[in-house]
Tab-separated table of C-alpha atoms in Angstrom:
chain	number	residue	atom	x	y	z
A	1	ALA	CA	75.124	94.788	104.679
A	2	PHE	CA	78.356	93.814	106.422
A	3	ALA	CA	80.325	93.950	103.186
A	4	GLU	CA	78.985	97.431	102.450
A	5	GLY	CA	79.764	98.613	105.980
A	6	LEU	CA	83.249	97.184	105.812
A	7	GLY	CA	83.801	98.882	102.473
A	8	GLU	CA	82.846	102.196	104.076
A	9	ALA	CA	85.155	101.480	107.013
A	10	LEU	CA	87.995	100.978	104.553
A	11	GLY	CA	87.598	104.504	103.191
A	12	GLY	CA	84.733	104.033	100.767
A	13	GLY	CA	86.787	102.043	98.231
A	14	LEU	CA	85.597	98.884	96.609
A	15	LEU	CA	85.418	96.124	99.190
A	16	THR	CA	87.067	93.525	96.982
A	17	ASP	CA	89.994	95.815	96.155
A	18	ALA	CA	90.473	96.755	99.812
A	19	LEU	CA	90.394	93.143	100.989
A	20	ASP	CA	92.750	92.103	98.187
A	21	THR	CA	95.189	94.821	99.278
A	22	LEU	CA	94.985	93.660	102.889
A	23	GLU	CA	95.448	90.075	101.747
A	24	ARG	CA	98.636	91.007	99.858
A	25	ALA	CA	99.927	92.796	102.968
A	26	ALA	CA	99.104	89.719	105.058
A	27	ALA	CA	101.078	87.505	102.652
A	28	MET	CA	104.137	89.734	103.169
A	29	LEU	CA	103.745	89.421	106.938
A	30	PHE	CA	103.279	85.653	106.688
A	31	ALA	CA	106.670	85.453	104.945
A	32	CYS	CA	108.167	86.740	108.235
A	33	GLY	CA	106.607	84.011	110.364
A	34	PRO	CA	103.070	84.862	111.555
A	35	ARG	CA	100.304	82.543	110.345
A	36	ILE	CA	97.275	84.721	111.089
A	37	LEU	CA	96.413	88.421	110.802
A	38	VAL	CA	93.186	89.911	112.139
A	39	VAL	CA	92.163	93.428	111.126
A	40	THR	CA	89.378	94.964	113.203
A	41	PHE	CA	86.989	97.703	112.121
A	42	GLY	CA	85.180	98.410	115.382
A	43	ALA	CA	81.416	98.373	114.894
A	44	LYS	CA	81.909	97.242	111.284
A	45	GLY	CA	83.386	93.858	112.224
A	46	ALA	CA	86.699	92.223	111.371
A	47	VAL	CA	88.509	90.204	108.754
A	48	ALA	CA	91.000	87.405	109.465
A	49	PHE	CA	93.685	86.263	107.063
A	50	ARG	CA	95.281	82.848	107.639
A	51	SER	CA	98.315	81.583	105.815
A	52	GLY	CA	97.164	79.293	103.010
A	53	GLU	CA	93.469	79.580	103.935
A	54	PRO	CA	90.546	81.685	102.670
A	55	ARG	CA	89.961	84.971	104.482
A	56	LEU	CA	87.199	85.110	107.082
A	57	LEU	CA	84.774	88.034	107.364
A	58	GLN	CA	83.142	88.484	110.760
A	59	PRO	CA	80.379	91.040	111.214
A	60	ALA	CA	80.280	92.829	114.562
A	61	PHE	CA	77.566	91.892	116.994
A	62	ALA	CA	75.706	94.137	119.403
A	63	VAL	CA	76.920	94.230	122.989
A	64	GLU	CA	76.143	96.397	125.984
A	65	ALA	CA	79.272	98.389	126.849
A	66	ILE	CA	79.981	98.334	130.574
A	67	ASP	CA	83.372	100.075	130.738
A	68	THR	CA	85.224	101.242	127.615
A	69	LEU	CA	88.404	102.273	129.436
A	70	GLY	CA	91.280	100.629	127.611
A	71	ALA	CA	89.078	99.170	124.854
A	72	GLY	CA	91.533	100.352	122.195
A	73	ASP	CA	89.104	100.218	119.302
């Protein structure tokens, strides 16, 4: 379910293609120095790319919002 939701969050494209594209972008950033890139998708979860490591998919978990001022997502 998370993979399907993430695919929708990425514009309805194929999840594998979207993650591969993000992974290529992360590799370009890693060449400039960073070793980790986290892309968030709000209620859909997040994906983390680490230099030289497999990507990590993290589904979102339910929380009770107290104050969303400045949440940024």
